[in-house]
XYZ file of C-alpha atoms in Angstrom:
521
model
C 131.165 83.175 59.557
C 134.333 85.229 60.572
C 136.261 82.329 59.063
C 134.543 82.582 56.093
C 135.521 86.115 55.321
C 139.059 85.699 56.630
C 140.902 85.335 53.165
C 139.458 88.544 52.267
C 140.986 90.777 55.244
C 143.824 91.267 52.993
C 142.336 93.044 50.472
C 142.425 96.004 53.240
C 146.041 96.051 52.617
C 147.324 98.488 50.584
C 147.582 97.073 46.393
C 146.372 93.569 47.296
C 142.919 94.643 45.452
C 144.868 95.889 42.409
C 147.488 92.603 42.700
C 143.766 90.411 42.707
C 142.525 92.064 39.453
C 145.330 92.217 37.628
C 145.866 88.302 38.458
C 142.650 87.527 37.782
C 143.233 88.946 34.361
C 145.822 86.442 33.990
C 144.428 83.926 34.819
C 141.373 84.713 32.396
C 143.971 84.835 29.561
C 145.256 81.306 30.511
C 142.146 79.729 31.445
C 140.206 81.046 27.596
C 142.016 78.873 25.585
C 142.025 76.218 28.121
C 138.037 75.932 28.685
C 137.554 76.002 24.556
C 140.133 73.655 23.890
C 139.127 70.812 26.228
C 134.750 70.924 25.348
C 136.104 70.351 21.931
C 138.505 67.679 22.733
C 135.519 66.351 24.935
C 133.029 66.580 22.103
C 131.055 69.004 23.253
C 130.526 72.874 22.137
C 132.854 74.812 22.835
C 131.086 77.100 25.027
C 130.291 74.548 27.539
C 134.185 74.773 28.807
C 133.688 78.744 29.080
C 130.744 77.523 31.251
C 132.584 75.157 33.315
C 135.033 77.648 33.683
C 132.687 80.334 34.821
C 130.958 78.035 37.564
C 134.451 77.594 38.988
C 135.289 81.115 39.740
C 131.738 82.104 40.430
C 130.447 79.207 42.524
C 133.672 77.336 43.718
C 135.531 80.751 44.099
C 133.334 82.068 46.900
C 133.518 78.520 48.395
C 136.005 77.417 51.216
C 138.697 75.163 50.973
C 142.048 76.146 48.945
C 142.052 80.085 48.637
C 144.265 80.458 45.717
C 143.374 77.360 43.438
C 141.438 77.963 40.292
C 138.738 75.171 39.525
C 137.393 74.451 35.678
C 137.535 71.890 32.665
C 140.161 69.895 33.048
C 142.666 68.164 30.429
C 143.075 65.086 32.277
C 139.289 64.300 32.174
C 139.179 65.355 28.506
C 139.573 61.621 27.603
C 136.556 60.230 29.809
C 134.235 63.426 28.641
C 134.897 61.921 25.140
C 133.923 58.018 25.898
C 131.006 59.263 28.256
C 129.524 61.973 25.305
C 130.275 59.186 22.556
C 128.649 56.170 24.682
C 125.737 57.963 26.140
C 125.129 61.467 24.592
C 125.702 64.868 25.075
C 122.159 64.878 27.389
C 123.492 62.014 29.623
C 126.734 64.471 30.407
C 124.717 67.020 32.662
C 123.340 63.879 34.960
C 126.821 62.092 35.381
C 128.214 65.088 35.903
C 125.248 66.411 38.590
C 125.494 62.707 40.075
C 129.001 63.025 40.738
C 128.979 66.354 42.211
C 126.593 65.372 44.742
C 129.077 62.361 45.623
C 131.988 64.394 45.779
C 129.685 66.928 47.804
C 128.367 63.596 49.846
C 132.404 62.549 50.411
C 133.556 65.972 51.683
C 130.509 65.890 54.307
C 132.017 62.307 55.465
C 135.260 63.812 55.614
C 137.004 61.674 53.399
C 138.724 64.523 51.552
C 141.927 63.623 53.109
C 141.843 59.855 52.127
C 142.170 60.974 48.418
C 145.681 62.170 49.783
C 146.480 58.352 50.418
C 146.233 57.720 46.840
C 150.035 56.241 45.437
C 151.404 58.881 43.780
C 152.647 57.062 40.910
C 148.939 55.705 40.477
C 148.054 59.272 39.975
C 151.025 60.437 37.902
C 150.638 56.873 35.767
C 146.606 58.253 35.337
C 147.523 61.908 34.303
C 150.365 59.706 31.829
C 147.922 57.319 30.648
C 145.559 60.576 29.911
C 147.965 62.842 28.365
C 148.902 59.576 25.865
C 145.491 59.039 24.370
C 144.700 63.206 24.450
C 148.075 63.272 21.933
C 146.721 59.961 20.198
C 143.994 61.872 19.659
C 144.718 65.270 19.213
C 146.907 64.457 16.600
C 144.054 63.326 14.436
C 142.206 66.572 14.930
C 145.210 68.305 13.979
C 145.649 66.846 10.951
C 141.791 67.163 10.040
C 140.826 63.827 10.626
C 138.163 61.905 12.773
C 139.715 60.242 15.846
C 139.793 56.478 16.084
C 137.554 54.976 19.444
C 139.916 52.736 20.954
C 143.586 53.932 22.136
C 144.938 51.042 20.414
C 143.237 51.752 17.148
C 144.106 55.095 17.081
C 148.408 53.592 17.650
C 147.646 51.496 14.532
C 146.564 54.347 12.670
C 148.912 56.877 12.924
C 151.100 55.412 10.138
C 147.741 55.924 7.786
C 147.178 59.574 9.255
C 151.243 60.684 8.883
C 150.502 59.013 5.091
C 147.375 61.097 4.534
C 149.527 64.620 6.191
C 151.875 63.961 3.470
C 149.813 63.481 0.529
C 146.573 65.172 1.207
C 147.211 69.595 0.936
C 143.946 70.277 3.318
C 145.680 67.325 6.053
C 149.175 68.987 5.227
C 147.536 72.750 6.345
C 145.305 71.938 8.802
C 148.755 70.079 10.709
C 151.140 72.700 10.062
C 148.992 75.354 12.086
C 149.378 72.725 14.929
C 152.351 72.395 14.735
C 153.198 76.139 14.894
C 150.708 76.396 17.707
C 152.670 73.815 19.259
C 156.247 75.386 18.300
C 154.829 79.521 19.642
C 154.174 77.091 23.455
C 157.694 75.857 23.122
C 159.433 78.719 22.472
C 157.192 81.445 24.513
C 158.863 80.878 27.875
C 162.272 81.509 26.136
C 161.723 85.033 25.200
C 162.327 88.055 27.397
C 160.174 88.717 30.272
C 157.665 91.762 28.189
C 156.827 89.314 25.911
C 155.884 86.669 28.357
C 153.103 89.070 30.067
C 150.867 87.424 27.564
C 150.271 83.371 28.564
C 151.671 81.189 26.079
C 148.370 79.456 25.258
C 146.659 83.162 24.500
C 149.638 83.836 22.580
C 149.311 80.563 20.675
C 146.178 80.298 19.441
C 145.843 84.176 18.514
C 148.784 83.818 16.302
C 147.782 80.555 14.711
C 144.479 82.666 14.116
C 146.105 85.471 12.798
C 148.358 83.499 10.545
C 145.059 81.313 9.106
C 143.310 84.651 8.681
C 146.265 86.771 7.461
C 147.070 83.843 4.564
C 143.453 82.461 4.341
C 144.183 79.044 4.890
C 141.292 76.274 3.913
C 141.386 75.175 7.828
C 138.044 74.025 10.002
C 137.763 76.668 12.609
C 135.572 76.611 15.957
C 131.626 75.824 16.024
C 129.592 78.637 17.431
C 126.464 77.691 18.601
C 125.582 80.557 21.328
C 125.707 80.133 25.012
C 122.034 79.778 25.662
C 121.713 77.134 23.098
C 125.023 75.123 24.188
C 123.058 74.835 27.872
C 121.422 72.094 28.004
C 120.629 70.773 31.454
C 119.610 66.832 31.448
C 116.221 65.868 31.209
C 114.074 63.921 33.820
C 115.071 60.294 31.179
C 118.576 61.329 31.586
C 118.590 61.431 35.349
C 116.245 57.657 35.230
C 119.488 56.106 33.282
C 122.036 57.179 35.817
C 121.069 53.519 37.767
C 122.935 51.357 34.953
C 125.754 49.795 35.449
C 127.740 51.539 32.711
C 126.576 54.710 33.997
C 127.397 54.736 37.264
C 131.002 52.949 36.425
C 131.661 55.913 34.718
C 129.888 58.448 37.242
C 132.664 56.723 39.604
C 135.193 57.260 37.564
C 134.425 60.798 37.240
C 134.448 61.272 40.923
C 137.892 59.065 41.671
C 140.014 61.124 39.002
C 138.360 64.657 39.370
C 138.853 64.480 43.720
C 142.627 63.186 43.082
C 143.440 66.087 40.475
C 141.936 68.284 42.962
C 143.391 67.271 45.718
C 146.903 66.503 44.481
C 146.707 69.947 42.895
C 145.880 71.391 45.930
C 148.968 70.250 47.545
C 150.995 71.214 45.047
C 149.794 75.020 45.221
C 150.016 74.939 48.967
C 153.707 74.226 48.594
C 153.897 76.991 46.357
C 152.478 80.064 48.905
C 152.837 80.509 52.481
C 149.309 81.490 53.332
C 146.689 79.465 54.221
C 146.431 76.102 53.858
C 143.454 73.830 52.058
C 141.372 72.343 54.351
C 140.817 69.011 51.712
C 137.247 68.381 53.176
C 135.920 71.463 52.720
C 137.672 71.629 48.848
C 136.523 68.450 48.160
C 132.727 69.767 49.136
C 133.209 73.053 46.810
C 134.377 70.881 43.726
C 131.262 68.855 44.395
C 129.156 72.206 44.876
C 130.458 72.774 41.270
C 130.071 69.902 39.324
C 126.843 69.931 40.986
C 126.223 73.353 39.269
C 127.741 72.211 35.902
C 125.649 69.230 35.960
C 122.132 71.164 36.082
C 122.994 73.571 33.352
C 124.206 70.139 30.926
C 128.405 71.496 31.007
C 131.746 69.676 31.353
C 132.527 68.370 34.601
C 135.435 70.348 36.675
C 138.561 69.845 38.989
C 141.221 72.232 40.486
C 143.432 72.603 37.532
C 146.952 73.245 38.116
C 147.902 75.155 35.136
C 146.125 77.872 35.783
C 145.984 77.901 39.910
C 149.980 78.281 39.483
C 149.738 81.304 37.643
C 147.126 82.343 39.954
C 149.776 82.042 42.514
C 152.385 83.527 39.707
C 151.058 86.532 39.183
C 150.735 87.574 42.698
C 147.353 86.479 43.997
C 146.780 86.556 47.542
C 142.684 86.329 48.808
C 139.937 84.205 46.496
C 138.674 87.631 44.662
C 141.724 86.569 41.753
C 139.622 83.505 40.982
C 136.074 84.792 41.449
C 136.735 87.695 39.366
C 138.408 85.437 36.706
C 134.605 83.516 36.524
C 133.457 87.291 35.724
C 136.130 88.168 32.983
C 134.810 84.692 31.026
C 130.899 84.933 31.521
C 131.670 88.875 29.666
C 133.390 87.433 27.349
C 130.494 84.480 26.539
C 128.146 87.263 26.540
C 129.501 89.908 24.644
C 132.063 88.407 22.376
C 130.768 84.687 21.401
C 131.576 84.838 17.430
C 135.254 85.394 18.476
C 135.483 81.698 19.174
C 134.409 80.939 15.227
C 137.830 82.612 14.241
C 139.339 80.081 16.089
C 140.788 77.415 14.110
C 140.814 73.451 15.317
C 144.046 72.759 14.290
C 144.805 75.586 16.832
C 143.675 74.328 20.077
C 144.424 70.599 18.970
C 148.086 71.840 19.073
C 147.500 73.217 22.901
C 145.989 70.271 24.316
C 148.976 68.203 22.526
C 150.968 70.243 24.239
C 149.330 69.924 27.179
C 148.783 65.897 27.209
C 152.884 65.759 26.782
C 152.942 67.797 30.106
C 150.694 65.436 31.967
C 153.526 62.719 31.226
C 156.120 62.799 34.084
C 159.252 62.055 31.524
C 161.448 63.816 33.583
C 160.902 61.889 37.032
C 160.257 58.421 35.105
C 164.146 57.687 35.368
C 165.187 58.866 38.642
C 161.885 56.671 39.885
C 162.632 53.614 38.465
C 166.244 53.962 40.095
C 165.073 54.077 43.052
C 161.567 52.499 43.404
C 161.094 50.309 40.730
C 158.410 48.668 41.963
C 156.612 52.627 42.006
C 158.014 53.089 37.981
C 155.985 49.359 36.908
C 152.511 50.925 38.923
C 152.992 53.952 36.777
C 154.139 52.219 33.483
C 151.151 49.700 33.798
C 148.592 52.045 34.815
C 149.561 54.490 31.637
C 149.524 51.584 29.459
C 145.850 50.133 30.984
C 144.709 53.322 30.129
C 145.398 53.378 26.716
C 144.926 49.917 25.852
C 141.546 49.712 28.004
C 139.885 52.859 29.463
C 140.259 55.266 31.718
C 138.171 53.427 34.739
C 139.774 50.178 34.578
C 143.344 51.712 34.177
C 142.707 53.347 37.158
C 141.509 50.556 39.275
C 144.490 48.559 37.726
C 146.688 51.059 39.197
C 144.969 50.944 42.567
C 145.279 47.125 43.010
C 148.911 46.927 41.802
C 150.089 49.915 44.220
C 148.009 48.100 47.316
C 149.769 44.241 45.852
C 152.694 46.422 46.098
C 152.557 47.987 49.674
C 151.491 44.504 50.849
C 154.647 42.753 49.245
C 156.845 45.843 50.453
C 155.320 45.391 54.511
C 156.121 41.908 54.140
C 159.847 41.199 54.659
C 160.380 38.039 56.491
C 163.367 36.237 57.085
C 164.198 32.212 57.012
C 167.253 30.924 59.567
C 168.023 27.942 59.779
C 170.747 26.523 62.429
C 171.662 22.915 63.256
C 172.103 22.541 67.448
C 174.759 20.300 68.815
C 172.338 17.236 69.326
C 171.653 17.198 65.627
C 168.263 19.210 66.152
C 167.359 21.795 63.458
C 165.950 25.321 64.030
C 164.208 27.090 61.522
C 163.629 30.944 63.334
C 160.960 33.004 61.356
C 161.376 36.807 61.567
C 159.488 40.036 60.028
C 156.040 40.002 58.653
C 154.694 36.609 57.354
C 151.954 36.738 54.756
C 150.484 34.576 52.277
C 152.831 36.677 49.790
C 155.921 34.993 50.966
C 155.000 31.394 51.746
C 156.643 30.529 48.401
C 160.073 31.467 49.584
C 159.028 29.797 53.278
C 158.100 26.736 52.007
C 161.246 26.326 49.601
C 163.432 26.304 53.090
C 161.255 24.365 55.165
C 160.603 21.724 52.340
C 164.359 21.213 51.473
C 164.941 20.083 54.922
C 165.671 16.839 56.125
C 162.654 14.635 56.888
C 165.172 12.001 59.694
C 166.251 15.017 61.508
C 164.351 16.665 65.103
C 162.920 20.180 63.489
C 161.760 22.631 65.838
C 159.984 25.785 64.196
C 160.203 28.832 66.012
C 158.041 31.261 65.727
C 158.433 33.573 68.731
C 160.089 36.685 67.199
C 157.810 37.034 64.620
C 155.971 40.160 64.324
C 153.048 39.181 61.976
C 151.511 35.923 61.504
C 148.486 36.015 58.737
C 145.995 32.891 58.745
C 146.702 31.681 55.695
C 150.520 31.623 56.880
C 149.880 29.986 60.162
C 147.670 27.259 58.576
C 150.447 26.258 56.124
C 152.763 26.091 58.578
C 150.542 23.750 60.850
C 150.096 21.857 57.461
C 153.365 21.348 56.605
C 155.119 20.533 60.592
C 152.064 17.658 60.747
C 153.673 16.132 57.168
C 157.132 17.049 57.021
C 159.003 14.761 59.193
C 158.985 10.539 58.311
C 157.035 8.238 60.730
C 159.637 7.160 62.943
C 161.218 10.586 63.289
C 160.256 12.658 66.040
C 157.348 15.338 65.099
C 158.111 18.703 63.738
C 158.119 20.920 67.017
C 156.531 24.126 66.420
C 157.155 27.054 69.240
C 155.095 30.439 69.265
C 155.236 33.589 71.328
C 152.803 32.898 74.625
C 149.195 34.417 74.387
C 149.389 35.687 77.818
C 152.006 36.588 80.714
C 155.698 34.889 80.837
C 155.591 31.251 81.153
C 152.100 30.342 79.943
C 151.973 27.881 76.885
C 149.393 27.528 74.442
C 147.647 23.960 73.505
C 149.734 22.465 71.532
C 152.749 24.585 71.456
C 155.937 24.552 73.990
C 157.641 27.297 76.005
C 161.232 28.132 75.999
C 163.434 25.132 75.840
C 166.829 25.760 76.973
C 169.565 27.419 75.002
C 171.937 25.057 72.757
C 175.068 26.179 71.276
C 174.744 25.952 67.951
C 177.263 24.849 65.398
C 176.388 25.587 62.262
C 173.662 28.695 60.820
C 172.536 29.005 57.294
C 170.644 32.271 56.370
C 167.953 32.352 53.571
């Protein structure tokens, strides 16, 4: 229990109560635009984010795990929101997203919160890429007024048609310029001086893209207000009898892979960012699934730790978890007392933020200096970001996986072929490193290119990994290789047991040659 209250001892310090409010404030002002924006990129009402958002500084807040990160709809699961609501229905969205708390919840129990944290890094930067491309793809078509293609490559093939109907059609024209500046005020806000820049950028955004529609009554689609008891609609007793299909529960995995990586990668990211305590990712990975649990019942968006608003948590001075709970307060008054604010609101508006946010999610900067050094780190990335978009988000993801563990296994397995020719005409071909079934190509282009009238011994003594596959080729090839009236291939492995024992079929040491030629491969 004493752990439990243990981030809060600080607030007995004099102005860390006053520091907590007034960053929770901030944090609000980030996190409004945020929550609204992403339910209707997801295709859901818009005050389903504000509920999301509430749950995770209400529920998750109080929870253990990472003190300072701020939990709530996320951009990077805007994308797989969409397919879900379009494939299944808004009612289906409360039981995937109830199912996958409780195996995020089920996870953190088994304490595999820190095997998310094994996850390549360039799978999960070539995910958030591979999400920020089709939120653009989309977004774009939202900002100009228009309905989103379903398929990432239909909406590529499109855009040409959509740039066509900006330029000819006056409501397409408006509706796009008001993203546009939204997306130019996001640009420019961190370049003015520091008073300005009290306000968030995304606050500041929107409200003057609203002012500016109001102030010159532009003909623009604005924000559908539905009412926060209505928008709640927690999945019926069919919805939770369809979570065993095969579609659902590919998706309900989904969910769980990408919204326990954001988390957890963004958890690392604010720890390196503070220097108080640390996340315990078990007990973080629990509390996310304690609040998707939560947004599941009541029929909302699922969450993750989102990193956008836990760094200006962390920003603006935050040091115990009352910052984060008491931003879940500042958005349920809001909901309650001010609802019709979000019908002022226009689409173009927020279509410009999360535009602005999807280019963020793309690592452009590090995409260079990666494939520098690492290529083989830069093609995972590139491929899973283009999987993504040409497929979906689930089997992008699990492309990415495969390719990064193909990788790893190529990378471990470095073996080297030498090949040296003894005085008495005998030929040695010494196998070093790892050898797997990944680089019996390169073996057996040595060991078949030597002469079949020539004594070959094969040593195999300084190896340090032999894989099955490898070792059977190898006893394939020595029993063919050599003519009929040449002496067999001679094949010499490390001894099973203590210093002079032999093997069936094998021999021990034979005494050194000097060689006279060696040929490397």
């Amino acid at each position: 229990m004493s752990s439990f209250f243990s981030p809060y001892h600080k607030l007995r310090e004099p102005g860390v109560l006053r520091q907590d409010l007034l960053a929770s404030l901030v944090v609000f002002l980030v996190a409004l635009p945020l929550c609204v924006g992403v339910a209707v990129a997801s295709g859901v009402p818009a005050e389903l984010g504000l509920v999301t958002g509430i749950v995770g500084g209400l529920v998750v807040g109080f929870l253990p795990g990472s003190a300072l990160q701020v939990s709530g709809p996320a951009a990077g699961l805007t994308v797989l929101v969409f397919e879900a609501v379009r494939e299944f229905g808004l009612g289906m969205l409360g039981a995937i997203v109830l199912l996958t708390g409780a195996l995020q919840v089920t996870l953190g129990l088994l304490r595999c919160g820190r095997w998310f944290r094994a996850i390549s890094v360039s799978v999960v930067q070539g995910m958030l890429a591979g999400i920020g491309l089709v939120l653009i793809l989309g977004q774009l078509y939202t900002m100009a007024g228009a309905e989103q293609p379903r398929s990432g490559i239909d909406k590529i093939v499109g855009l040409p048609r959509l740039i066509g109907d900006v330029i000819t059609d006056t409501a397409s024209l408006t509706a796009a310029a008001v993203g546009v500046g939204t997306i130019a005020v996001l640009v420019l806000w961190p370049k003015l001086p520091a008073a300005a820049r009290v306000v968030p950028a995304p606050l500041a955004a929107v409200a003057l893209a609203t002012a500016a529609v109001a102030g010159l009554r532009l003909d623009v689609a604005n924000v559908e207000v539905r009412g926060l008891v209505d928008a709640v609609q927690p999945p019926g007793l069919g919805d939770l009898a369809d979570l065993g299909s095969v579609a659902v529960l590919g998706t309900v995995l989904a969910f769980t892979l990408i919204a326990s990586a954001e988390s957890l990668f963004s958890a690392a990211a604010v720890d390196r960012m503070h220097d108080g305590p640390r996340t315990h990712y078990d007990k973080e990975l629990v509390a996310q699934g304690v609040g998707n649990t939560v947004c599941g019942v009541l029929g909302a968006l699922p969450m993750t730790a989102v990193i956008v608003r836990s760094s200006a948590n962390v920003r603006a001075g935050a040091r115990t978890p009352l910052s984060r709970i008491a931003h879940g307060a500042w958005l349920l008054l809001f909901a309650v007392l001010l609802p019709s604010a979000l019908g002022i609101i226009p689409l173009a508006a927020l279509a410009g933020v999360l535009v602005h946010a999807g280019c963020k999610l793309i690592p452009v900067k590090e995409i260079v200096p990666l494939a520098r050094a690492h290529r083989g780190e830069a093609v995972v990335l590139s491929a899973t970001a283009i999987a993504i978009v040409v497929t979906n988000m689930f089997e992008g993801v699990v492309l990415g996986l495969v390719l990064a563990v193909v990788k790893s296994a190529w990378d471990t397995s470095h073996v080297q072929v030498d090949v040296r020719e003894l005085t008495d005409g005998r030929m040695v071909v010494t196998l070093t490193g790892n050898a797997t079934f990944l680089r019996l190509p390169r073996i057996l282009e040595t060991l078949e290119a030597m002469p079949k009238d020539r004594p070959i011994e094969l040593d195999l003594t300084v190896v340090r990994h032999l894989d099955h596959a490898c070792r059977t080729t190898l006893d394939n090839w020595a029993l063919r290789h050599n003519d009929s009236g040449t002496e067999a291939v001679r094949m010499r492995t490390r001894p099973p047991s203590g210093p002079g024992s032999t093997a069936p079929g094998e021999v021990g040491e034979p005494a050194e040659i000097p060689a006279q030629a060696s040929a490397h491969h």
